[in-house]
Amino acid sequence: MNQHTSAAEISSARIGHSACPHDCPSTCSLEIEISGNRIGRVRGSRGNSFTAGVICAKVARYAERAHHPDRLTQPLRRAGPKGSGAFEPISWDEALDIVAEKFREAEAAHGPEAVWPYYYAGTMGLVMRDGINRLTHAKGYSRFFSSICVNPAWSGFMAGAGRLSGPDPREMARADLNIIWGTNPVSTQINVMTHAVRARKERGAPIAVVDVYRSPTMEQADIPLMIRPGTDGALACAIMHVLFAEGFADRAYLARYARDAEDFEAHLAGRTPEWASAITGLSAEEIIDFARLIGRTPRTFIRAGYGFTRSRNGAVNMHAVTCIPTVTGAWQHEGGGAFHSNSAIFGWNKSLIEGTDLLSGAAYNAANSSGEARKPRELDQSRIGAILCGEEEALAGGPKVAALLIQNTNPVTIAPDQQKVRAGFAREDLFVVVHEQFMTETAAMADIVLPATMFTEHDDVYQGGGNQYVTLGPKLVEPPGECRSNHEVICALAERLGARHRGFDMTAREIVDWTLQATGRGSFEELEEKHFLDVQPDFETAHFLKGFNWPDGKFRLKPDWAKVPFKSPGKFGPVADMPSFPDHWAVIEEATEAYPFRLVTAPARSFLNSTFTETPGSLAREKRPTLLIHPEDAAALGVAEDDMVEVASARGAVRLHAVPFDGLRRGVVVAESIWPNGRHVGGRGINTLTGADPVAPVGGAALHDNRVRVARVG
Ligand SMILES: Nc1nc2c(c(=O)[nH]1)N[C@H]1C(S)=C(S)[C@@H](COP(=O)(O)OP(=O)(O)OC[C@H]3O[C@@H](n4cnc5c(=O)[nH]c(N)nc54)[C@H](O)[C@@H]3O)O[C@H]1N2
Ligand SMILES: Nc1nc2c(c(=O)[nH]1)N[C@H]1C(S)=C(S)[C@@H](COP(=O)(O)OP(=O)(O)OC[C@H]3O[C@@H](n4cnc5c(=O)[nH]c(N)nc54)[C@H](O)[C@@H]3O)O[C@H]1N2
Ligand code: SF4
Ligand SMILES: [Mo]
């Protein structure tokens, strides 16, 4: 492509409006400089009241990624042993014919469930992310149980409130105390800071941060609370103990809006600040002072993140945190309550995108290996290693997986229990097609690699998770080379495989238009004019003033974990052992003599999961895989700055460079992630250490809950 901008291109320079497509709760509304077919600087829209003109640095320099010399631009066929990296270009027709033939072969040999379409949120566009399900349903392929990210957090929130929504996230700007709990927004969702900092400036509202290390967000905190990993439930209980004991509980609110308040108060009697101090590592005074501040501040806004739920007790801890505003009644006030995600407010009609109307069709009742008619199985995303390795229980009673179709995700870097993941992908009898923008470690294991468009190169629509906007992302430029969108690939495969649904005969634009209209949100053209749509529910609904989302309207202080309203194929993990009231549930991987450290694999600021590990700007900032370790722990191990260390869990071992850091508790180590395996000396990445055993009650991976040992290499 011509690197020089021609006069004609300069004269066509314009601003395009879009949404950031990445897997980030902020879903920023973007203004993108465009000249000809190239994008330039990317800025946050000032007219969007959540984005408020601010975006993260990695997306501001998106031109680096969009016009990267390593972008995939041609279909490729493997031309050497699996994983050798040897590929040769082929035509789209050849590539799609091979994929269709292999899928038919897998189906003929083992039934349709032997094919597993596997995707995630590399793009959050509703059509490009979820359209793959239409093919899954039309063919009766194994369904995809999405679990890796949100399940512990969402189920924990829904366990109490009954619905996944909450006060308007912009109300942080009108809070008198903002608590940023178990999330690192300076790195992972920058706009949260915009609103919290505004409250600090305009109202003198302090910012409290609960984390396990001095994250970039904790560095900006007025009240830093550094706890041991997986102990948030203990902290929340002790806070509520003080609230009850010192008269800060709003008993009238509790009587009207909650169940089991008296039993809860009795349960908390033993959860003293001293008890929590021993578990969390905070002093009893710190806990008491913090509880009193919460008690004295009606407008206390808790912004609860995902990070603290990536532990084996994560759902219990999320629920415990949401009980705090229930005890104080803070939910009632503007700038008060707890917010995690707004996913429940959008109410999309996704029948066209996902082909959910096919779910009652004949294909859906495919026969399983025992010949009995039933719905195709749902396979657990997080357990892809065990599934590909053919572990019987992970296969949920169906055949082995013989073919994978992958879009928008990179499991050979990001999935837990990585040794199994890699062994599974290395299977000679597994056919893999990966549709990607770059030659990721997953694409490198494929038999066929297909080049994908980026968000500026196709039409789609996006919803906020951490805000309340629906934002359009129309096609703004032509894709490079032969890149095709996810939708185009799914439709082309459907045609070859004889899968029928009207969605396969429509353009992405038509599907977006239909979906907007069917959901009562106008049309494509209208949204093209407005760019984004604020769908924030009214104050009473958002603050649960009409009651929480249960038949009796009452918040559940004592949830029925077996009946949490989160859709999943059954329950996962030790559900029966879950504590009935909020508590410190001691199922985490506590340190032992053999594995004396607790490892947290927190996100790196300049990467987004494994994305941006290819861009020079992000690589320069992150430098190389490192392990943050307390200086005294480092000294005790004879480890100095820049020494190579080996970190081992029961699941494997990884090498990184040590960085002594005093913003940690002793016994806790942090590796900001996720570097590709191949960027680690020795070729094994951080997810070699993490486990895929499901978090109760609805699955997910405890990515920040790892006991490890650390040793100097050499
Ligand atoms: N720069 C960047 N941005 C991202 C991502 C990224 O990788 N990099 N990932 C994106 C994705 S997919 C998601 S889901 C979101 C997630 O964003 P967040 O909600 O921020 O969640 P995490 O990324 O898992 O971790 C956030 C913080 O949780 C802390 N933490 C870990 N364990 C505990 C604990 O037991 N208790 C407490 N209190 N804190 C704990 C970590 O130290 C970390 O600082 O971010 C998105 N944005
Ligand atoms: N150790 C550890 N592991 C983790 C985490 C952690 O905190 N610690 N976080 C976990 C979490 S929360 C998540 S969500 C997962 C995310 O893990 P992934 O799903 O792998 O995450 P991404 O890097 O967001 O996206 C993957 C790929 O999608 C591709 N992509 C983007 N847009 C498109 C498109 O339009 N079409 C196609 N075909 N491809 C596209 C990108 O090029 C990228 O390679 O990782 C999890 N793994
Ligand atoms: S903060 Fe999140 S949504 Fe906003 S531009 Fe960055 S990655 Fe995208
Ligand atoms: Mo995520």
XYZ file of N, CA and C and ligand atoms in Angstrom, residues 21-23 62 65 119-124 128 148-150 306 310 381 406-411 413-416 434-438 440 450-455 458 484-486 601-603 608-612 614 673-674 686-687 690 703-704, ligand 2:
227
model
N -14.194 -1.192 19.256
C -14.780 -2.525 19.183
C -14.211 -3.484 20.226
N -13.237 -3.045 21.000
C -12.496 -4.000 21.835
C -13.267 -4.382 23.095
N -12.752 -5.438 23.711
C -13.427 -6.056 24.850
C -13.116 -5.258 26.110
N -4.312 3.835 16.985
C -4.799 2.622 16.308
C -4.253 2.460 14.900
N -2.007 -0.277 14.370
C -2.549 -1.636 14.293
C -3.244 -1.853 12.949
N -15.539 -18.682 19.667
C -15.368 -17.249 19.414
C -15.287 -16.524 20.740
N -14.897 -15.270 20.694
C -15.102 -14.433 21.866
C -15.177 -12.984 21.469
N -14.755 -12.106 22.340
C -15.106 -10.698 22.214
C -13.973 -9.835 21.657
N -13.115 -10.419 20.802
C -12.083 -9.619 20.127
C -12.708 -8.437 19.421
N -13.900 -8.632 18.842
C -14.758 -7.504 18.478
C -16.039 -7.653 19.285
N -16.531 -6.528 19.783
C -17.776 -6.521 20.556
C -18.970 -6.159 19.670
N -20.760 -9.094 14.181
C -19.492 -9.779 13.903
C -19.096 -10.740 15.029
N -15.244 -17.329 30.085
C -13.910 -16.973 30.587
C -13.866 -15.646 31.339
N -14.804 -14.771 31.043
C -14.644 -13.407 31.570
C -15.659 -13.048 32.651
N -16.928 -13.086 32.308
C -17.916 -12.380 33.132
C -18.661 -13.242 34.150
N -14.102 -6.540 37.385
C -14.009 -7.978 37.137
C -12.869 -8.609 37.919
N -12.063 -12.918 39.695
C -11.332 -13.992 39.019
C -10.604 -14.863 40.039
N -16.071 -22.771 27.113
C -14.965 -21.984 26.566
C -13.674 -22.112 27.372
N -12.663 -20.680 14.476
C -12.343 -19.679 15.503
C -12.391 -18.267 14.935
N -13.140 -17.408 15.619
C -13.172 -15.972 15.297
C -12.989 -15.161 16.580
N -12.266 -14.081 16.501
C -12.154 -13.065 17.569
C -11.600 -13.572 18.880
N -10.775 -14.552 18.865
C -10.183 -14.968 20.138
C -8.905 -15.739 19.879
N -8.082 -15.779 20.901
C -6.723 -16.307 20.763
C -6.417 -17.276 21.906
N -7.145 -18.405 21.960
C -7.014 -19.299 23.119
C -5.607 -19.835 23.341
N -3.088 -18.362 23.622
C -2.366 -17.457 24.512
C -3.177 -17.193 25.777
N -4.480 -17.030 25.628
C -5.252 -16.448 26.731
C -6.015 -17.466 27.593
N -6.155 -18.699 27.134
C -6.958 -19.661 27.899
C -6.119 -20.287 29.013
N -6.760 -20.576 30.144
C -6.028 -21.183 31.264
C -5.640 -22.633 30.967
N -8.877 -20.594 11.507
C -8.849 -19.385 12.329
C -9.010 -18.166 11.431
N -9.991 -17.344 11.768
C -10.235 -16.097 11.038
C -9.675 -14.983 11.897
N -8.667 -14.294 11.424
C -7.889 -13.369 12.276
C -7.385 -12.156 11.500
N -6.970 -11.177 12.279
C -6.335 -9.978 11.722
C -4.814 -10.132 11.692
N -4.311 -10.973 12.620
C -2.863 -11.178 12.730
C -2.549 -12.668 12.880
N -1.745 -14.768 15.086
C -1.649 -15.000 16.525
C -1.128 -16.420 16.766
N -7.771 -17.361 7.734
C -8.522 -16.445 6.883
C -8.306 -15.010 7.375
N -8.080 -14.049 6.472
C -7.799 -12.673 6.890
C -9.078 -11.902 7.211
N -9.074 -11.213 8.341
C -10.294 -10.545 8.819
C -10.186 -9.031 8.708
N -11.336 -8.405 8.502
C -11.431 -6.947 8.515
C -11.297 -6.429 9.943
N -11.047 -5.110 10.055
C -11.106 -4.431 11.355
C -12.389 -3.602 11.440
N -12.640 -3.037 12.599
C -13.940 -2.391 12.833
C -14.246 -1.248 11.880
N -15.929 -2.647 8.368
C -17.228 -3.325 8.236
C -18.289 -2.594 9.080
N -11.891 -10.241 4.691
C -13.355 -10.290 4.716
C -13.839 -10.241 6.156
N -15.075 -9.776 6.316
C -15.629 -9.647 7.673
C -16.094 -11.009 8.186
N -16.277 -11.094 9.476
C -16.804 -12.323 10.077
C -18.125 -12.722 9.439
N -2.550 -12.351 37.711
C -2.153 -12.074 36.321
C -2.938 -10.882 35.789
N -2.788 -9.742 36.439
C -3.570 -8.536 36.134
C -3.284 -8.030 34.717
N -4.211 -7.267 34.135
C -4.005 -6.803 32.764
C -2.893 -5.768 32.649
N -4.466 -5.308 25.338
C -5.847 -5.584 25.721
C -6.004 -7.088 25.539
N -5.957 -7.824 26.618
C -5.808 -9.273 26.560
C -4.567 -9.546 25.710
N -4.697 -10.287 24.610
C -3.504 -10.528 23.791
C -3.414 -9.546 22.629
N -4.408 -8.669 22.504
C -4.397 -7.697 21.409
C -3.416 -6.572 21.749
N -2.834 -5.981 20.737
C -1.806 -4.938 20.845
C -0.451 -5.518 21.243
N 1.094 -6.891 19.228
C 1.786 -6.796 17.942
C 2.168 -5.364 17.587
N -0.238 -8.922 32.244
C -0.328 -9.885 31.142
C -1.193 -9.302 30.022
N -1.373 -9.955 28.847
C -1.029 -11.334 28.562
C -0.049 -11.369 27.386
N 2.039 -17.016 30.613
C 1.497 -16.938 31.965
C 0.356 -17.931 32.203
N -0.411 -18.226 31.152
C -1.544 -19.132 31.364
C -1.143 -20.591 31.491
N -2.159 -20.890 35.145
C -3.535 -20.701 35.621
C -4.370 -21.958 35.419
N -8.458 -16.756 37.118
C -7.173 -16.396 36.515
C -6.218 -15.681 37.464
N -6.766 -15.056 38.519
C -5.910 -14.324 39.461
C -5.719 -15.102 40.770
N -3.839 -14.929 32.701
C -4.908 -14.255 32.272
N -5.605 -14.739 31.239
C -6.698 -14.080 30.798
C -7.130 -12.883 31.439
C -6.381 -12.401 32.539
O -6.703 -11.362 33.160
N -5.277 -13.115 32.932
N -8.271 -12.261 30.995
C -9.285 -13.117 30.400
C -10.369 -12.336 29.812
S -11.234 -11.336 30.857
C -10.721 -12.426 28.517
S -12.102 -11.578 27.983
C -9.962 -13.267 27.571
C -9.843 -12.584 26.222
O -9.022 -13.235 25.349
P -9.225 -13.081 23.747
O -10.614 -13.400 23.406
O -8.204 -13.855 23.032
O -8.950 -11.531 23.608
P -8.686 -10.395 22.633
O -7.237 -10.112 22.693
O -9.609 -9.304 23.028
O -9.135 -10.816 21.172
C -8.651 -11.904 20.445
C -8.469 -11.715 18.966
O -9.602 -11.213 18.248
C -9.125 -10.706 17.027
N -10.168 -9.875 16.390
C -10.536 -8.624 16.722
N -11.543 -8.200 15.937
C -11.837 -9.202 15.076
C -12.791 -9.350 14.008
O -13.588 -8.463 13.713
N -12.799 -10.542 13.367
C -11.942 -11.548 13.665
N -12.054 -12.700 12.987
N -11.021 -11.431 14.651
C -10.967 -10.267 15.349
C -7.882 -9.939 17.454
O -6.981 -9.766 16.366
C -7.328 -10.797 18.585
O -6.238 -11.593 18.166
O -8.653 -13.534 28.093
C -8.718 -14.123 29.386
N -7.408 -14.602 29.772
